mmCIF file of C-alpha atoms in Angstrom:
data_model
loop_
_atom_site.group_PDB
_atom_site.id
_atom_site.type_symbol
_atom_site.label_atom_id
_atom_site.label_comp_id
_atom_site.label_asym_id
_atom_site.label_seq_id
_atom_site.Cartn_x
_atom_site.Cartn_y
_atom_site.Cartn_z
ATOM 1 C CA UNK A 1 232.766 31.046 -30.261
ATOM 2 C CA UNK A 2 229.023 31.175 -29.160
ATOM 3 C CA UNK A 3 229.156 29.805 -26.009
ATOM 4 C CA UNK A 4 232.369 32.276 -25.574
ATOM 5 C CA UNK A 5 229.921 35.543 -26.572
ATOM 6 C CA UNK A 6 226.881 34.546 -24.634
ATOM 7 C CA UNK A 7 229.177 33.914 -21.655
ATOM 8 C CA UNK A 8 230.637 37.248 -21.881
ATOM 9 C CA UNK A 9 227.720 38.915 -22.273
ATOM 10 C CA UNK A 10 226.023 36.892 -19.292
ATOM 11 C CA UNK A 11 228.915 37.586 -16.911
ATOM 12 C CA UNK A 12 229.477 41.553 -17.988
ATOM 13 C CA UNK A 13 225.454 41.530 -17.527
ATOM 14 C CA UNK A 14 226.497 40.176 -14.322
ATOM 15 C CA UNK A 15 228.384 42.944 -12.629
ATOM 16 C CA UNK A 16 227.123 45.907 -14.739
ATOM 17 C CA UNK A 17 226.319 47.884 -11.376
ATOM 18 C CA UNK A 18 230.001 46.688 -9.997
ATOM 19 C CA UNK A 19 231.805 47.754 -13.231
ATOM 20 C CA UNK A 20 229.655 51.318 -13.872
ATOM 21 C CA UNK A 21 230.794 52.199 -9.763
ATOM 22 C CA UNK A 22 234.470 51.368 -10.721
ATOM 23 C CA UNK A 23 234.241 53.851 -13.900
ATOM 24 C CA UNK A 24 236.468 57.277 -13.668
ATOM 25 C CA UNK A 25 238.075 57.157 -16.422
ATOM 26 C CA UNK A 26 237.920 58.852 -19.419
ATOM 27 C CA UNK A 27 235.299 60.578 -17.621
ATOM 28 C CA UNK A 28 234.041 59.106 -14.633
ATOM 29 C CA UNK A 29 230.007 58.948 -15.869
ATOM 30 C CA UNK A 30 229.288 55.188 -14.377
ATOM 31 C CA UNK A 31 228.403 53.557 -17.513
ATOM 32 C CA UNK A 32 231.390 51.337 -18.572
ATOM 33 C CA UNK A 33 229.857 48.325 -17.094
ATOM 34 C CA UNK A 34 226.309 48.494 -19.606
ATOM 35 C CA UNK A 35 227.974 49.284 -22.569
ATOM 36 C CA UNK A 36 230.400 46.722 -22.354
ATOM 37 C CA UNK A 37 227.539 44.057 -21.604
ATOM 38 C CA UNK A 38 225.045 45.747 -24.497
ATOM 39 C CA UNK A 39 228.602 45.449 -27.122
ATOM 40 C CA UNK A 40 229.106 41.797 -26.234
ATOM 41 C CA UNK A 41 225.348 41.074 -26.233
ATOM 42 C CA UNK A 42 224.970 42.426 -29.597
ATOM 43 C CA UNK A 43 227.638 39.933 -31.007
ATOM 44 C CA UNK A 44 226.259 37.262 -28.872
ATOM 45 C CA UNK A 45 223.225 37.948 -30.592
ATOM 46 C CA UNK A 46 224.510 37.806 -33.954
ATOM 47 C CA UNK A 47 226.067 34.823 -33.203
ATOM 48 C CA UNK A 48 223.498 32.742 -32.933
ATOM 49 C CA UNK A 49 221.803 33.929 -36.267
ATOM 50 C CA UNK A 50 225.370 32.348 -38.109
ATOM 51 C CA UNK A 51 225.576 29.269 -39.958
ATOM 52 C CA UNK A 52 229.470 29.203 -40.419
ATOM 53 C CA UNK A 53 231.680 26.639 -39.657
ATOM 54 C CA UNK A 54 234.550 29.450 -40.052
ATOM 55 C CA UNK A 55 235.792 30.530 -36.683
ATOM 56 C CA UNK A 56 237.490 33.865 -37.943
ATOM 57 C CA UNK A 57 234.427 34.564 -40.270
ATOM 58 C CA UNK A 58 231.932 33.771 -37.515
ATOM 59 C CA UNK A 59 233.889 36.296 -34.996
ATOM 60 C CA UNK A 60 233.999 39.293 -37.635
ATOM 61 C CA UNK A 61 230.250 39.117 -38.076
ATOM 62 C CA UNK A 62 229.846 39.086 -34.492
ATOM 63 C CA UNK A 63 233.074 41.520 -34.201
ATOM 64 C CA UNK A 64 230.821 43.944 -36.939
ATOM 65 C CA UNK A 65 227.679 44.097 -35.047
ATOM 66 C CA UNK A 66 229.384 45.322 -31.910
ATOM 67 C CA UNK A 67 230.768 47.945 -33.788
ATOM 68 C CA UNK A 68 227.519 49.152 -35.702
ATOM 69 C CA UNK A 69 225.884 48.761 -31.928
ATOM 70 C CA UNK A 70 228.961 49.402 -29.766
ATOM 71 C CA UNK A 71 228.054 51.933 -27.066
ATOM 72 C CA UNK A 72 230.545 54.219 -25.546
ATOM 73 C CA UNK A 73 234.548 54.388 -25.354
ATOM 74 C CA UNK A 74 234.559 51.240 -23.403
ATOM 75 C CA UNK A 75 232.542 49.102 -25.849
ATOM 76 C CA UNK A 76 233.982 50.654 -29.160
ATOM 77 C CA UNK A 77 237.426 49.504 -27.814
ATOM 78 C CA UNK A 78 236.330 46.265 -26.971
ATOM 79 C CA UNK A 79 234.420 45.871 -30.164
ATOM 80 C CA UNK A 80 238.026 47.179 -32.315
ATOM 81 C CA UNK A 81 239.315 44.404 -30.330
ATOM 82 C CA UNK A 82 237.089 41.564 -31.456
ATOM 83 C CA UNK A 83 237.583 42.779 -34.985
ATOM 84 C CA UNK A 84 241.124 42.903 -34.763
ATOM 85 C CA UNK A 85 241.272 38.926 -33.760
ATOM 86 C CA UNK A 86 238.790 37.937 -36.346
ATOM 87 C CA UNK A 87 240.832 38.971 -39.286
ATOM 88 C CA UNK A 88 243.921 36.761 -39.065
ATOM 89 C CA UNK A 89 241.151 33.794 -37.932
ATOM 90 C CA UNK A 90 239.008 34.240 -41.455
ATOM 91 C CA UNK A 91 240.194 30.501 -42.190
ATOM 92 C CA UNK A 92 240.027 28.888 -39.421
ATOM 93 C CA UNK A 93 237.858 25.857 -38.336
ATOM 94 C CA UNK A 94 239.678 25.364 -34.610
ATOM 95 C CA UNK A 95 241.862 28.074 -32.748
ATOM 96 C CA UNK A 96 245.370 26.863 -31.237
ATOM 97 C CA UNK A 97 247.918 28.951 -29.491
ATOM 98 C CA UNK A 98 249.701 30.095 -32.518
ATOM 99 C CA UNK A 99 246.645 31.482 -34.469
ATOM 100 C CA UNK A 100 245.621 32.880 -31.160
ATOM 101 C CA UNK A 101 249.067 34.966 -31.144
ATOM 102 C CA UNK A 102 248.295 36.058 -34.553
ATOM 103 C CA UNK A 103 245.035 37.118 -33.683
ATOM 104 C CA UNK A 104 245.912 39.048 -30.030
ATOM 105 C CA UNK A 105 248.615 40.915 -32.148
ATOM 106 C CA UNK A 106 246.271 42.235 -34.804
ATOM 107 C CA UNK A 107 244.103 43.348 -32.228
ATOM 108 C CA UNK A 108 246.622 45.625 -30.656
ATOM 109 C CA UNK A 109 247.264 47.045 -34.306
ATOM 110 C CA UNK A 110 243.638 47.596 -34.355
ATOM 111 C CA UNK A 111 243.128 48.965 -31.231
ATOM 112 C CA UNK A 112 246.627 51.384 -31.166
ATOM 113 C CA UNK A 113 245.687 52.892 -34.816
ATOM 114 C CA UNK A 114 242.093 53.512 -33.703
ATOM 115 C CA UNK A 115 243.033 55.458 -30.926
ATOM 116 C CA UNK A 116 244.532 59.159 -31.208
ATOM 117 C CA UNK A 117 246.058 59.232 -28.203
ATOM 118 C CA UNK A 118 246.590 56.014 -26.331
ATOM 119 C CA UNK A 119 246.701 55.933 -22.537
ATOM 120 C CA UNK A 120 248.795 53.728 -19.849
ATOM 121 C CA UNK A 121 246.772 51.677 -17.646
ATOM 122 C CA UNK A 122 243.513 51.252 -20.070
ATOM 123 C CA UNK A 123 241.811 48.638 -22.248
ATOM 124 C CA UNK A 124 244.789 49.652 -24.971
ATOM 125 C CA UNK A 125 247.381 48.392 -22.040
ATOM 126 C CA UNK A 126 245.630 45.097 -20.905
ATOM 127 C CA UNK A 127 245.347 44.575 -24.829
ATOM 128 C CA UNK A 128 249.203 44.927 -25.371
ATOM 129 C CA UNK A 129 249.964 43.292 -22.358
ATOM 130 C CA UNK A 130 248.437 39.822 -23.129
ATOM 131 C CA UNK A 131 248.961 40.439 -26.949
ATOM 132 C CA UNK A 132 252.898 40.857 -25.344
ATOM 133 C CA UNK A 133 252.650 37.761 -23.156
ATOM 134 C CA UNK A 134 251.409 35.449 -26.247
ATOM 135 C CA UNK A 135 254.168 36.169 -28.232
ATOM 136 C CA UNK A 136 256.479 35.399 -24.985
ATOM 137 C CA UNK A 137 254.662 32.379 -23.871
ATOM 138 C CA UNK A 138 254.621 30.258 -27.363
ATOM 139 C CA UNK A 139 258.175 31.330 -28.041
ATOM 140 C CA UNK A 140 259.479 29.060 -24.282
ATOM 141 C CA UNK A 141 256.690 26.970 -24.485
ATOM 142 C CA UNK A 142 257.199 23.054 -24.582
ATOM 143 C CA UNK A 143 253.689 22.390 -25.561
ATOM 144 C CA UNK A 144 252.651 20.983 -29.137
ATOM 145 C CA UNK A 145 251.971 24.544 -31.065
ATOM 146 C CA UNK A 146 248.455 23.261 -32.494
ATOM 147 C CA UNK A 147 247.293 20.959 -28.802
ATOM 148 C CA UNK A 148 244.444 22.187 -27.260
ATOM 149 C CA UNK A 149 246.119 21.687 -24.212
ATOM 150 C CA UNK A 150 248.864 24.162 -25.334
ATOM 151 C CA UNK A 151 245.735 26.537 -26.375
ATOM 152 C CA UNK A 152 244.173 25.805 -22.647
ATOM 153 C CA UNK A 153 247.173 26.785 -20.900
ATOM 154 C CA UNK A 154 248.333 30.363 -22.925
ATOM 155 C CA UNK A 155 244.660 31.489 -22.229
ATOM 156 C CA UNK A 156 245.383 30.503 -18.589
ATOM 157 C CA UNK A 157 248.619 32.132 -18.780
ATOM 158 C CA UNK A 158 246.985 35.162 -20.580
ATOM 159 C CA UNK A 159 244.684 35.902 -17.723
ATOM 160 C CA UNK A 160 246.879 35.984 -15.280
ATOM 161 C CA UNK A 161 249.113 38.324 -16.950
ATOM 162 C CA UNK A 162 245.903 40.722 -17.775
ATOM 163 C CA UNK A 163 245.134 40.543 -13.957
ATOM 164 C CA UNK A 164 248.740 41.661 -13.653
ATOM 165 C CA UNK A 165 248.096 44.526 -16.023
ATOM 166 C CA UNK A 166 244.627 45.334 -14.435
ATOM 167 C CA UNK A 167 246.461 45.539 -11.047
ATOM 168 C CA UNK A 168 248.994 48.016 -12.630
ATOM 169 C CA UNK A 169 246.161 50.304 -14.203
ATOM 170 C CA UNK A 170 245.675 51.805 -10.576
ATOM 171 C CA UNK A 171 248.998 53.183 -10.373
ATOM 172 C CA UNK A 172 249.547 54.134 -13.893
ATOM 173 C CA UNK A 173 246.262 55.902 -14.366
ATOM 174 C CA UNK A 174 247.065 59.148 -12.207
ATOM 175 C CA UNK A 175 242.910 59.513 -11.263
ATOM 176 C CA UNK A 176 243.689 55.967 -9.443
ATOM 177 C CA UNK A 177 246.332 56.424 -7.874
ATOM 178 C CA UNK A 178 246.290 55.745 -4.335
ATOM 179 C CA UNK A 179 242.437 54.585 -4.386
ATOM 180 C CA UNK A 180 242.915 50.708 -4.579
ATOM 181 C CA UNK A 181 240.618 51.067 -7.450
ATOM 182 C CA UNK A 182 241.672 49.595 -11.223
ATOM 183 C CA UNK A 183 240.306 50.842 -14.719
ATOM 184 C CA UNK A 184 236.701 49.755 -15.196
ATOM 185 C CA UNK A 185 237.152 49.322 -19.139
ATOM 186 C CA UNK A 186 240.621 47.229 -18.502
ATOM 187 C CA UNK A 187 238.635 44.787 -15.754
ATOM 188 C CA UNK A 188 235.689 43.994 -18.204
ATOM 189 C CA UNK A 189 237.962 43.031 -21.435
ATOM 190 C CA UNK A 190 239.977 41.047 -18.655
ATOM 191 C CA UNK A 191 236.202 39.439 -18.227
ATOM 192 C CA UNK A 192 235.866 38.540 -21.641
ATOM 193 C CA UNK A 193 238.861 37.233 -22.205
ATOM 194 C CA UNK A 194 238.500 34.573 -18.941
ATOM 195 C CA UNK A 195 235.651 33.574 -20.233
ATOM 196 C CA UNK A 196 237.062 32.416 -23.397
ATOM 197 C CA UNK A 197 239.570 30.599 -21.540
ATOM 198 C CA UNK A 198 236.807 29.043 -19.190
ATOM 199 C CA UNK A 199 235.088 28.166 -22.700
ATOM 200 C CA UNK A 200 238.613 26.553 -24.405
ATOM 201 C CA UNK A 201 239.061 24.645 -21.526
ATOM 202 C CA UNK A 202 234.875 23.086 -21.262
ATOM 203 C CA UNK A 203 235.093 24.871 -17.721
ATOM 204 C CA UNK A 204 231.877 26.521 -16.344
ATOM 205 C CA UNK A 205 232.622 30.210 -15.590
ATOM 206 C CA UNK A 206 231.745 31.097 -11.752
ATOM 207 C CA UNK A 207 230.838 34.488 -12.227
ATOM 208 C CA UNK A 208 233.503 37.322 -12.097
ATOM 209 C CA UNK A 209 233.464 37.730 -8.268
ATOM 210 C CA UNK A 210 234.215 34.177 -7.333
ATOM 211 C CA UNK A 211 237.434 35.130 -10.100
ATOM 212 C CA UNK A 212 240.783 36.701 -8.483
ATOM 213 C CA UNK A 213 240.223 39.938 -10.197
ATOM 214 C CA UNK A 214 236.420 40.117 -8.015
ATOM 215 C CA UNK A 215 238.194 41.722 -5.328
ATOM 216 C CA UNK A 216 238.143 44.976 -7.564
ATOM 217 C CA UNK A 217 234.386 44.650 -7.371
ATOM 218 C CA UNK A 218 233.312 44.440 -4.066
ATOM 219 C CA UNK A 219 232.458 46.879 -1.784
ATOM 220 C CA UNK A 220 232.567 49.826 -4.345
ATOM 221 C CA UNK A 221 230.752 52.984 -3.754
ATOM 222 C CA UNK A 222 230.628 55.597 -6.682
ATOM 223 C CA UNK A 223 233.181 57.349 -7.461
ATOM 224 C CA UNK A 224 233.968 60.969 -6.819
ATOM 225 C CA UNK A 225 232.772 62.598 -9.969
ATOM 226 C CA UNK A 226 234.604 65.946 -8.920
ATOM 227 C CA UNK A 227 237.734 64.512 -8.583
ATOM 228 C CA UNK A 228 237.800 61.549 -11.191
ATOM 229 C CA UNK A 229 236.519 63.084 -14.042
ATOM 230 C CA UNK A 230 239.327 63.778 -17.028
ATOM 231 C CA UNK A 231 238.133 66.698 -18.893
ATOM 232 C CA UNK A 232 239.740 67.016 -22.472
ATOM 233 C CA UNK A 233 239.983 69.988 -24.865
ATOM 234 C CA UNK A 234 236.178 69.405 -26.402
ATOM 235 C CA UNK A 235 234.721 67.973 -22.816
ATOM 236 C CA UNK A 236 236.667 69.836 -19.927
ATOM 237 C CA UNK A 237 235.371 73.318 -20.134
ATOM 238 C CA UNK A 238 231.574 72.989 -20.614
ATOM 239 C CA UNK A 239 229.440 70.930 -18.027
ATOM 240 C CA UNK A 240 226.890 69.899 -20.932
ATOM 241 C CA UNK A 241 229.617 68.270 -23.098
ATOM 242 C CA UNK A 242 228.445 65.335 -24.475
ATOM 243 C CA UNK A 243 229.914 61.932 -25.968
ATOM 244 C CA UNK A 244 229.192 62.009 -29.803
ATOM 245 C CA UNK A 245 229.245 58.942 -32.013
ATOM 246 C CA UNK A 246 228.086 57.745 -35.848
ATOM 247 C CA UNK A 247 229.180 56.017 -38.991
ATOM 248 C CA UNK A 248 230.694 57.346 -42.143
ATOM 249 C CA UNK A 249 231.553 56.406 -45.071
ATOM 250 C CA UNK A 250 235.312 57.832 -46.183
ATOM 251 C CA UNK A 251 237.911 57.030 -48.056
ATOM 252 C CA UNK A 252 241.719 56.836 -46.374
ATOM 253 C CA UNK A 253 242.453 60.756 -46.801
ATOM 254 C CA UNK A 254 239.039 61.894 -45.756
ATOM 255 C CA UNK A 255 239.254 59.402 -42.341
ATOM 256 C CA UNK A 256 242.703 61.011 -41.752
ATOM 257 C CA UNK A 257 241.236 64.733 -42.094
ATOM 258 C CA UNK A 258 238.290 63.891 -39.922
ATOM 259 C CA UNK A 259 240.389 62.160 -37.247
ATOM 260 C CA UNK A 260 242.870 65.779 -37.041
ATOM 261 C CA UNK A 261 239.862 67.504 -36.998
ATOM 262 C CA UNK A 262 238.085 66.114 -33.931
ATOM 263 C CA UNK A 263 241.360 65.451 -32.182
ATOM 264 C CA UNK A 264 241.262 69.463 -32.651
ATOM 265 C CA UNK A 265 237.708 70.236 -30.824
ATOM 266 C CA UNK A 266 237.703 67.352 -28.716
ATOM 267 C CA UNK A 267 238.977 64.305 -27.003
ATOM 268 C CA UNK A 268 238.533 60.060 -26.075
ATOM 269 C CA UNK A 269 238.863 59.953 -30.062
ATOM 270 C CA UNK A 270 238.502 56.451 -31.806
ATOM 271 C CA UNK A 271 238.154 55.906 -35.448
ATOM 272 C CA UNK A 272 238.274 52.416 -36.608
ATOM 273 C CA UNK A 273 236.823 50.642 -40.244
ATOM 274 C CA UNK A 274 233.824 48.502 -39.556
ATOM 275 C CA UNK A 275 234.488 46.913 -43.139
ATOM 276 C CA UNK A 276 237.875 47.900 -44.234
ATOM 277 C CA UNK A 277 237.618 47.184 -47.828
ATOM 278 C CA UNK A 278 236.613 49.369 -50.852
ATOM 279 C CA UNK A 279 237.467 53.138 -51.960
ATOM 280 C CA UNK A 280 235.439 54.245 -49.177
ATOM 281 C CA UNK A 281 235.280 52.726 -46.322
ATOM 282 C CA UNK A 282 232.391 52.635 -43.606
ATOM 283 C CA UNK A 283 233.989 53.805 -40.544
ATOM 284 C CA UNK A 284 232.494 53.649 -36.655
ATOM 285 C CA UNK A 285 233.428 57.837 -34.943
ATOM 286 C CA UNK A 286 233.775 58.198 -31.018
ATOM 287 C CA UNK A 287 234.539 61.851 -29.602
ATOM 288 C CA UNK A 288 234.437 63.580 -26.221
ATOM 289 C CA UNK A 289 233.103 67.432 -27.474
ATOM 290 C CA UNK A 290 231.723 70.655 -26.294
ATOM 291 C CA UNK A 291 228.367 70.018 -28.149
ATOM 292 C CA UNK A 292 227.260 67.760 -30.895
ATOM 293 C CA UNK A 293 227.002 70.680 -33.543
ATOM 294 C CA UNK A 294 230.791 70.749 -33.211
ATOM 295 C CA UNK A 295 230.953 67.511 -34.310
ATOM 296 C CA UNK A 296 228.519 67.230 -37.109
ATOM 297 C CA UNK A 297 230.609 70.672 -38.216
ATOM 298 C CA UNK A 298 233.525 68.389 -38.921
ATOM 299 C CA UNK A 299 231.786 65.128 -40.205
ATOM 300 C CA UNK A 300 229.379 66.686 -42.835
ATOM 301 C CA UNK A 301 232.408 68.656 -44.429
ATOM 302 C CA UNK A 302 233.118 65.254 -45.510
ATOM 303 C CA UNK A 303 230.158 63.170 -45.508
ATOM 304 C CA UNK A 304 227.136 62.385 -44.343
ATOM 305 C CA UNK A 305 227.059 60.435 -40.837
ATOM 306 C CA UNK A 306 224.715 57.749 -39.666
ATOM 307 C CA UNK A 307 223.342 55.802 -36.862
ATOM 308 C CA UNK A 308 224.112 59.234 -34.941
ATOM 309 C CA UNK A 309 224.396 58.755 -30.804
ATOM 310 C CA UNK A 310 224.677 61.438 -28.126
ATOM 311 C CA UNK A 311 224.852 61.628 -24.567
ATOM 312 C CA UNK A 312 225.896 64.067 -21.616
ATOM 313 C CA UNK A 313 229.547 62.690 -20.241
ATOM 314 C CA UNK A 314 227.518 63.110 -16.779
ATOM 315 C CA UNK A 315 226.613 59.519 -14.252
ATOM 316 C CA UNK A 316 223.752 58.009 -16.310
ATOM 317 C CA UNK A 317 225.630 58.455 -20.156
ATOM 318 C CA UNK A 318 228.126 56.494 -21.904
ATOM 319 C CA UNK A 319 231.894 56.013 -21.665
#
C-alpha cells in the first residue's frame, strides 16, 4: 500500500504539466494534473507515518488525509475513491481479487452519492467501469479467488478496461468531442490505478508515457479556454467565479439541506463524510459558485466551516 501511494504520487508528479494541458472539463482551468499529484502525495505522506499491519485501516488513514488536503474536483473525487475501497478492506492483512471487487464497488457507492449530478465520460465513469469489469471478470474467471496471480491478472484486466473507458470519455464528454483529447481527471485515476497493478505484480512502473494511455499526453498544447470551459448555474455567468471548498460538521438532515442548497447557487457539487460515524458527521464541501459569500451564506446557516479554500475557476486555480 506504500509503495502503491508513493508511486502514484511520483508518476502523477510526473506528468502534472501533461495532465493540467489535457484539463477542460468541469471548467477547463489547467490544474487537474497538481491536485491530483498534491491528493495522492498527501496520503503517500501519511502513509509512511503508519504502523498498521491492516491493509484497509492503513488505506482509510491515507484515504482521510487526501480528503482533509484534497485539492480541487479532480482530487476530492479521487480522494472519495480511496475512501470508498478502504472501508470493505478494514480487516484485511493481504488484498485478493475478491476483496478487491468489494472494495472497487464501494467506491462507486462513494463516489455516485457524493456527486449531485454525475457526468458520462469522467472520473465517476472510469470508476464504474472497472468497478463493472471486477464484478464481470471474477464471476468467468478460472483463477483461485484468493491467488495473487488471480489478483495480478484482474488489475491487469482492470486497466485495460479503464483505458477503454478513458478512450470513450472523448466522445461522451460533448467539450471533447472531435478533439482526440480524453478527460484529464479520468486519465490520472487510470494512473493510479496502473500503478497499483505495477505494485501487485513487483513490476517497476515506467512512467505514464512509456504506458498505452501516454499517447493522450504527448504533444498537448492548452486547451481553448473559450470553448472548453462548462459554465454551471453558480460559475457560468460571472468571470470571477471561484471554486469554494471546506469542512463541516453535520448531521444526515443538515448534509442533505446543504447539498440542495448549493446545488441551487452553484455547480461541480461533491459532498462526501471524511469520518462517517457519529450524530454529526465531519463532511469535506466542493462547489463551482458566483462568489464565496454565496457559499458561506449557505454553510453558516448550518454550521460553522473549516479549513476554508478558494480559487478563481480561471488557468492557474483548481479543478
Amino acid at each position: 500500500m506504500r509503495d502503491w501511494l508513493s508511486t502514484a504520487a511520483a508518476a502523477l508528479e510526473e506528468v502534472r504539466e501533461p495532465l493540467d494541458a489535457l484539463n477542460v472539463f468541469p471548467v477547463a482551468d489547467a490544474d487537474t494534473g497538481g491536485n491530483l499529484a498534491a491528493t495522492v502525495r498527501a496520503g503517500a505522506e501519511a502513509a509512511q507515518l503508519v504502523g498498521t499491519s491492516l491493509l484497509g485501516e492503513l488505506l482509510g488513514i491515507c484515504a482521510q488525509h487526501c480528503l482533509e488536503e484534497a485539492r480541487g474536483n479532480s482530487g476530492t473525487l479521487l480522494a472519495v475513491m480511496l475512501a470508498g475501497m478502504a472501508e470493505p478492506l478494514a480487516a484485511v492483512k493481504r488484498l485478493s481479487a475478491p476483496e478487491l471487487v468489494a472494495a472497487l464497488d464501494h467506491a462507486r457507492v462513494r463516489v455516485t452519492s457524493a456527486l449531485n449530478d454525475p457526468v458520462e465520460g469522467t472520473i465517476w465513469t472510469l470508476v464504474r467501469t472497472v468497478s463493472e469489469a471486477s464484478e464481470e471478470w471474477v464471476a468467468r474467471s478460472t483463477e483461485e479467488p484468493d491467488s495473487h496471480r488471480g489478483l495480478v491478472a484482474l488489475l491487469e484486466h482492470l486497466v485495460e478496461e479503464g483505458c477503454r473507458a478513458v478512450a470513450a470519455s472523448g466522445e461522451q464528454l460533448e467539450v471533447l468531442r472531435g478533439t482526440g483529447r480524453v478527460d484529464a481527471g479520468a486519465l490520472g485515476v487510470l494512473i493510479v490505478l496502473d500503478c497499483l497493478s505495477h505494485t501487485v505484480a513487483a513490476r517497476t512502473y515506467p512512467g505514464a508515457l512509456a504506458r498505452p494511455y501516454g499517447r493522450w499526453l504527448t504533444t498537448l498544447e492548452p486547451a481553448d479556454r473559450n470553448r472548453s470551459a462548462q459554465p454551471g448555474r453558480g460559475a457560468g455567468a460571472d468571470p470571477d467565479a471561484v471554486e469554494f471548498m471546506c469542512t463541516i460538521a453535520l448531521d444526515p438532515l443538515a448534509a442533505a439541506t446543504v447539498r440542495h442548497e448549493l446545488t441551487g447557487i452553484g455547480d461541480s457539487v461533491i459532498m462526501t463524510a471524511i469520518d462517517p460515524t457519529g450524530p454529526r458527521m465531519r463532511w469535506k464541501v466542493h462547489v463551482h459558485v458566483g462568489t464565496a459569500a454565496e457559499a458561506m451564506a449557505v454553510l453558516t446557516r448550518h454550521g460553522r466551516p473549516t479549513g476554508i479554500t478558494t480559487e478563481t475557476l480561471t488557468p492557474g486555480g483548481r479543478s
